[in-house]
Amino acid sequence: MHCPDCQSQQIVKNGKITLQDGACVQKYLCKSCRKQFNDRTGMPMARLRTPSAIVTLAMNVRTEGMGVRGTGRSFGKSHSTIIRA
Ligand SMILES: [Zn+2]
């Protein structure tokens, strides 16, 4: 774990926030540059505000060698199933 801004490892936990989709996100404070960030900061899919389970799954799918298009297609099929689980 390091600061996405200055790469410092002087990170402290700084409370939690609950997003609109109900996902709980850990917030952090960088003691070096005093910037705040959270678990999703810097992640490519952060702006989509998808539940973190889907984000994680999407990452796994992508690391397993599927292209971006393939990832999107598999989510089109299984989106509601993932939400329920
Ligand atoms: Zn920093």
PDB file of C-alpha atoms and ligand atoms in Angstrom:
ATOM      1  CA  MET A   1       0.000   0.000   0.000  1.00  0.00           C
ATOM      2  CA  HIS A   2       1.457   3.354  -0.965  1.00  0.00           C
ATOM      3  CA  CYS A   3       0.314   6.851  -1.782  1.00  0.00           C
ATOM      4  CA  PRO A   4      -0.853   7.098  -5.422  1.00  0.00           C
ATOM      5  CA  ASP A   5       0.432  10.644  -5.512  1.00  0.00           C
ATOM      6  CA  CYS A   6       3.882  10.646  -3.908  1.00  0.00           C
ATOM      7  CA  GLN A   7       4.419   6.851  -3.588  1.00  0.00           C
ATOM      8  CA  SER A   8       5.125   7.221   0.131  1.00  0.00           C
ATOM      9  CA  GLN A   9       4.303   4.264   2.346  1.00  0.00           C
ATOM     10  CA  GLN A  10       3.461   6.508   5.290  1.00  0.00           C
ATOM     11  CA  ILE A  11      -0.252   5.751   5.022  1.00  0.00           C
ATOM     12  CA  VAL A  12      -2.794   5.816   7.834  1.00  0.00           C
ATOM     13  CA  LYS A  13      -6.417   4.714   7.752  1.00  0.00           C
ATOM     14  CA  ASN A  14      -8.776   7.656   7.778  1.00  0.00           C
ATOM     15  CA  GLY A  15     -12.301   6.362   8.221  1.00  0.00           C
ATOM     16  CA  LYS A  16     -14.673   4.740   5.773  1.00  0.00           C
ATOM     17  CA  ILE A  17     -17.246   5.976   3.339  1.00  0.00           C
ATOM     18  CA  THR A  18     -20.266   4.203   1.895  1.00  0.00           C
ATOM     19  CA  LEU A  19     -20.877   4.815  -1.767  1.00  0.00           C
ATOM     20  CA  GLN A  20     -24.245   5.155  -3.495  1.00  0.00           C
ATOM     21  CA  ASP A  21     -24.054   1.545  -4.584  1.00  0.00           C
ATOM     22  CA  GLY A  22     -23.659   0.454  -0.964  1.00  0.00           C
ATOM     23  CA  ALA A  23     -20.012  -0.489  -1.230  1.00  0.00           C
ATOM     24  CA  CYS A  24     -17.871   0.394   1.754  1.00  0.00           C
ATOM     25  CA  VAL A  25     -14.574   2.007   0.856  1.00  0.00           C
ATOM     26  CA  GLN A  26     -11.632   2.418   3.204  1.00  0.00           C
ATOM     27  CA  LYS A  27     -10.188   5.910   3.170  1.00  0.00           C
ATOM     28  CA  TYR A  28      -6.529   6.661   3.763  1.00  0.00           C
ATOM     29  CA  LEU A  29      -4.428   9.687   4.561  1.00  0.00           C
ATOM     30  CA  CYS A  30      -0.877  10.114   3.339  1.00  0.00           C
ATOM     31  CA  LYS A  31       1.290  11.456   6.133  1.00  0.00           C
ATOM     32  CA  SER A  32       3.910  12.613   3.664  1.00  0.00           C
ATOM     33  CA  CYS A  33       1.874  14.834   1.336  1.00  0.00           C
ATOM     34  CA  ARG A  34      -1.340  15.006   3.444  1.00  0.00           C
ATOM     35  CA  LYS A  35      -3.490  13.877   0.532  1.00  0.00           C
ATOM     36  CA  GLN A  36      -6.512  11.690   1.092  1.00  0.00           C
ATOM     37  CA  PHE A  37      -7.393   8.784  -1.101  1.00  0.00           C
ATOM     38  CA  ASN A  38      -9.293   5.519  -0.909  1.00  0.00           C
ATOM     39  CA  ASP A  39      -9.290   1.924  -2.059  1.00  0.00           C
ATOM     40  CA  ARG A  40     -10.571   2.900  -5.467  1.00  0.00           C
ATOM     41  CA  THR A  41      -8.378   5.888  -6.112  1.00  0.00           C
ATOM     42  CA  GLY A  42      -6.283   5.337  -9.169  1.00  0.00           C
ATOM     43  CA  MET A  43      -8.146   2.244 -10.260  1.00  0.00           C
ATOM     44  CA  PRO A  44      -9.198   2.357 -13.914  1.00  0.00           C
ATOM     45  CA  MET A  45     -12.786   1.413 -13.147  1.00  0.00           C
ATOM     46  CA  ALA A  46     -13.265   3.708 -10.150  1.00  0.00           C
ATOM     47  CA  ARG A  47     -15.463   6.164 -11.989  1.00  0.00           C
ATOM     48  CA  LEU A  48     -17.986   3.532 -12.944  1.00  0.00           C
ATOM     49  CA  ARG A  49     -19.111   3.281  -9.291  1.00  0.00           C
ATOM     50  CA  THR A  50     -19.671  -0.427  -9.678  1.00  0.00           C
ATOM     51  CA  PRO A  51     -19.791  -2.641  -6.597  1.00  0.00           C
ATOM     52  CA  SER A  52     -16.291  -3.575  -5.597  1.00  0.00           C
ATOM     53  CA  ALA A  53     -17.084  -7.255  -6.145  1.00  0.00           C
ATOM     54  CA  ILE A  54     -17.623  -6.581  -9.821  1.00  0.00           C
ATOM     55  CA  VAL A  55     -14.514  -4.451 -10.023  1.00  0.00           C
ATOM     56  CA  THR A  56     -12.509  -7.253  -8.492  1.00  0.00           C
ATOM     57  CA  LEU A  57     -14.056  -9.797 -10.804  1.00  0.00           C
ATOM     58  CA  ALA A  58     -13.397  -7.605 -13.806  1.00  0.00           C
ATOM     59  CA  MET A  59      -9.775  -7.319 -12.797  1.00  0.00           C
ATOM     60  CA  ASN A  60      -9.514 -11.063 -12.441  1.00  0.00           C
ATOM     61  CA  VAL A  61     -11.073 -11.639 -15.828  1.00  0.00           C
ATOM     62  CA  ARG A  62      -8.712  -9.195 -17.434  1.00  0.00           C
ATOM     63  CA  THR A  63      -5.654 -10.733 -15.834  1.00  0.00           C
ATOM     64  CA  GLU A  64      -6.782 -14.100 -17.124  1.00  0.00           C
ATOM     65  CA  GLY A  65      -6.138 -12.881 -20.618  1.00  0.00           C
ATOM     66  CA  MET A  66      -9.500 -11.707 -21.891  1.00  0.00           C
ATOM     67  CA  GLY A  67      -9.547  -8.436 -23.784  1.00  0.00           C
ATOM     68  CA  VAL A  68     -11.626  -5.467 -22.760  1.00  0.00           C
ATOM     69  CA  ARG A  69     -14.372  -6.435 -25.186  1.00  0.00           C
ATOM     70  CA  GLY A  70     -14.543  -9.952 -23.828  1.00  0.00           C
ATOM     71  CA  THR A  71     -14.776  -8.591 -20.302  1.00  0.00           C
ATOM     72  CA  GLY A  72     -17.700  -6.369 -21.214  1.00  0.00           C
ATOM     73  CA  ARG A  73     -19.524  -9.208 -22.913  1.00  0.00           C
ATOM     74  CA  SER A  74     -19.247 -11.546 -19.946  1.00  0.00           C
ATOM     75  CA  PHE A  75     -20.563  -8.796 -17.688  1.00  0.00           C
ATOM     76  CA  GLY A  76     -23.529  -8.191 -19.934  1.00  0.00           C
ATOM     77  CA  LYS A  77     -24.557 -11.773 -19.295  1.00  0.00           C
ATOM     78  CA  SER A  78     -23.799 -12.130 -15.606  1.00  0.00           C
ATOM     79  CA  HIS A  79     -24.292  -8.629 -14.229  1.00  0.00           C
ATOM     80  CA  SER A  80     -27.541  -9.291 -12.342  1.00  0.00           C
ATOM     81  CA  THR A  81     -26.277 -12.613 -11.052  1.00  0.00           C
ATOM     82  CA  ILE A  82     -23.251 -10.958  -9.520  1.00  0.00           C
ATOM     83  CA  ILE A  83     -25.370  -8.269  -7.874  1.00  0.00           C
ATOM     84  CA  ARG A  84     -27.546 -10.862  -6.176  1.00  0.00           C
ATOM     85  CA  ALA A  85     -24.554 -12.830  -4.951  1.00  0.00           C
TER      86      ALA A  85
HETATM   87 ZN    ZN B   1       1.479  11.077  -0.576  1.00  0.00          ZN
END
